[in-house]
Amino acid sequence: MAFRTLLGRGRELEDLAAALERALAGRGEVFLLSGEAGIGKTRLAEELAALAEQRGASVFWGRAWEASGAPACWPWLQVLRACAATEVVPLLEAPADPRHPEVEALRLGTAIAAFLRGMASRAPLVLVFDDLHAADLASLNLLQVVARELRHVRLLVVGTYRDLEARRAPQVSTSLVKLAREGTLRPLGRLDRAAVAQWIAGALGAAPSDALTSAVFAATEGNPLFVDALAQLLVSRGYGASLPAGFTLPDTVRETVQEMLVRVSSDVRDVLDAASVLGRECSLVLLQSVCEKPIERVLEATEAGLAAGVLSAQPLSSSPVRFAHILVREALYQGLSASRRMALHARASRALSSLHATDLEAHLAELAHHAFEAGPVGSWPEAADYAVRAGRRAMDLLAFDDAAGHFERALVALDHAGGADEVRRAELLWRLGLSRIRMGNAQAGKETCIQAAALAERAGDVNAFAQAALAYGAEFWFGNVDQRLVDLLERALSLGTMREELRVRVMARLAPAMVPSLDRGRSLMFARESVVAARALEDRRVLADVIYSVRAAYGTGDDLDERVGLDRELALLATRLGDKLLEAHAHGRLTLDAIERADPAVVNVELRIHRQITDEIRVPQYRLHARIVQLTWATLQGDGPAIARIEQEVRELSEAGDDPHALAVIEANRAVRAEVRDDQAGEAAAMEALELLSVQNPRLRSWLTTRRAARATALPPAELRVHLAPFTPSKWPVGMGAFLANVVPIFIAQGDRSDLRAVYEAMRPYADRVTIYPGVMTSAGPLAYYLGRVASALGEMEKAYLHFQETLAICQRGGFVDFEAHTRRALARLDRPASPVPVATAPPPPPSLERESEFWVLRHEGREVRLKDAKGLHYLAALLREPGREFHVGDLVQPLQDGPIEQGGSGAWLDERAKFEYRTRLAELGSALEDAEARGDAETAARIRDERETIGGELAHALGLGGRNRKAGDALERARVNVQRRIRDVISRVVHADPTLGRHLELHVRTGTFCCWEP
């Protein structure tokens, strides 16, 4: 193939040409060129573009704006506008959801990819993105999505960037590294001496002397821009054979550019000065407005700039005016006096506001930039206003780095304007802090939010203080309590009255902020109260966000019925809101809830729904989470083919989402499988792999350290005590028993009977559960197995036998074949008692609840709590009076109801998708029930009937006569929600006053359409 060879770039151009040929054949790819400023990246891309056009491809350019003030996704807007993508451009210009940037990038990227795929089906495409180091993160995220979508399309994407500038912005650098993984990266080095000699010869028309070549090479160090600038200077000065003694290239390009402009008239220089203020390129209309000259004179000036080499030629008369290189623009701009520079920026601000008066929002970034740079020549209050508006728009568009810059400039403008009150400054500070946190600079962002909170408190503005506290806690960090966040949120609640929506969000954020903590009751109290308050607002979005927040406050040891209720409600709310991300979260949790209950019918339905939703949103990390949950379930069931298939999917998604933790989950599940199969070699291999992965994975280290100690039971007693230190019984919060399975072998090896007894009592309430370790998404199997081991270590063989039998029942119900075999081996080793069948005993009596004046007194086993009257206490008293009886919520409500319950409400309780999912589950449970009855499995059949009744109740709430939708506010549903909420509120108050008594209530009170005290 014949093409014009660039000096010193023959190999690079050959590589680009080969990539073009692959793209023309339908194998699209990404090709990146990196290097310092002036190294020839853009020139090489231009040569490739010319070659592509010769081969029949359509070429479109998008350039990042290296001067500040560019709109979000500016390179993409240029490309898509040039492609006449009228249906896609509005999507980029519309505000995005700031909470889910990855979802927005995927949504937009998929739409763009579909459009480009359609264009490429008609003619091959080449997209060139220049100066990506200056691109906003939203543009880079879109580029990554599109790159993955277009592997089999006739499209070549070429990108250029300066590596040094990119490294100064860690997030930009990371995005470019990820993009490079999708294709080819070719760093460009400087020219060698021979190439410099050829360059000078081309400019002079004759071979240069060795002395001239050496002088130019020494001065330029092979930078093509400097070589070209000096070569042109040699020609214009007529030096020819040699440089004057002592001549070297100036420290900056500015002096070289000034030499190029010596013969340019003052009118032309005025126009070029104005263009430099507007950036690397600008529209002719805007340039004329800023110059305040007739269009003919502006055109003459641009032609003179082109002749001087300052401006580059453009293919169309409507193309923007563009500098030959960003360094040329910078040299001109830096050469302006301060007064002239500010005056030109003031003109640019006025021109933009006039030209785009009907569409100001789309140009806020440019307006904010020019108004700020105008300084005292313009208006500082106006500059502050534009900067705030531009910052808020950037947040809507997920351009968090741009937003931070705008808010920073807004604060400076306010200082210059004077007279700004502390409330406004506090608002700007928390917005700045939030933008910094969202862009990944969490420490700086949090410090800024602290400043905002201090200002707000000094000004006496509770709402501003609350916003600052919420901004500080914008990101969830699990595993450690951020005491400053807790203090801020508690302080916000204590300062006085704030907007109710804000108060609810503060309470909701406080609940998980206090986890982990010994005082679980207080955390759950805030969680429950915030949900109650959110319901009262009758705002679905607020309620959904609050449930999503507070759900992080609940652990495996907390009330499972309550967790399931919240997860189901979140799933329904998310479906009605059309929020796929919240749907995915809810169904992922519902899957884990069902695993905890060893309920395969529900697990399989929820797994399918979870996978379907995550495949729809197509965000790698959410698809990855769905597969990881599947892997946990497949490990429990010992399903070899499914495990192999899911492991491969996890590996692929881990690589796509750059999440090495997923590899640790694979090895952790392998270790569990090897242990229950007594495969010591397999377990050792998995543990070795985990050791290597833990070096860069803090989430893994704690689990791995505990497991290592649990498997090394021959450790000296002193070392065992070190491993058990974090698990001292006196430090256990309520619900700790659900997490102790992993350390049972260490307690047994230590042999302290009082600790073993404490472990047994803590675990006993969860005997029917399956363990879940969310950090590494593994399960150690049924907790009953570990109760059996502890009972055996205590010498209580009858209890041990019963617990192992209970384990077998759970394994058979869940289909846990490996765990069942493991338990049978443990049973065979047990010194079984002669008469293992227990003698039936009467259940212990429930607590007593009696009213004494305006207080109710709850008593149980020497404990006592006094509570002020509330409806929930009346409902609880009815349950305690008749333990074991199931009360319909209507029977509980009626004694306190004055007159008939009013009917009404708004909106269908279940949408069509939710009804379809419930009906599908009913059909599956029907088949499972037939199988269980055919096998004579009465226990499984009873459980399936309960599940069918529950789902049937949900549909009954949702559907009226003839299958018509029932309104969400119908009386029965309101009664169910209110009774459950009020009883849970009472339990929360008891937990706060007496955690032990509160925990007793949580274990025995069942709420729903039918409520009961279960002995």
Coordinates of C-alpha atoms in Angstrom, one line a residue, residues 16 49 82 92 157 159 184 194 233 461 530 538 549 557 610 667 767 798 845 934 982 1012:
L16 CA -2.5 2.7 11.9
A49 CA -7.7 10.4 8.2
A82 CA -21.2 16.4 12.4
L92 CA -26.1 14.1 25.8
V157 CA -11.6 5.0 16.8
G159 CA -7.5 8.9 20.1
T184 CA -3.8 -0.5 20.9
A194 CA 18.3 12.0 10.8
L233 CA 11.8 30.7 11.4
D461 CA -29.4 27.4 59.2
S530 CA -36.8 7.0 59.2
E538 CA -46.1 9.9 50.5
S549 CA -30.0 3.6 52.8
G557 CA -28.3 -11.4 62.7
H610 CA -31.8 -10.6 39.6
E667 CA -11.2 -18.9 45.5
A767 CA -30.4 -22.6 64.3
E798 CA -27.9 -35.4 72.8
P845 CA -44.4 -18.4 78.7
A934 CA -45.5 -37.4 45.5
R982 CA -46.4 0.2 64.9
C1012 CA -48.5 -14.0 65.9

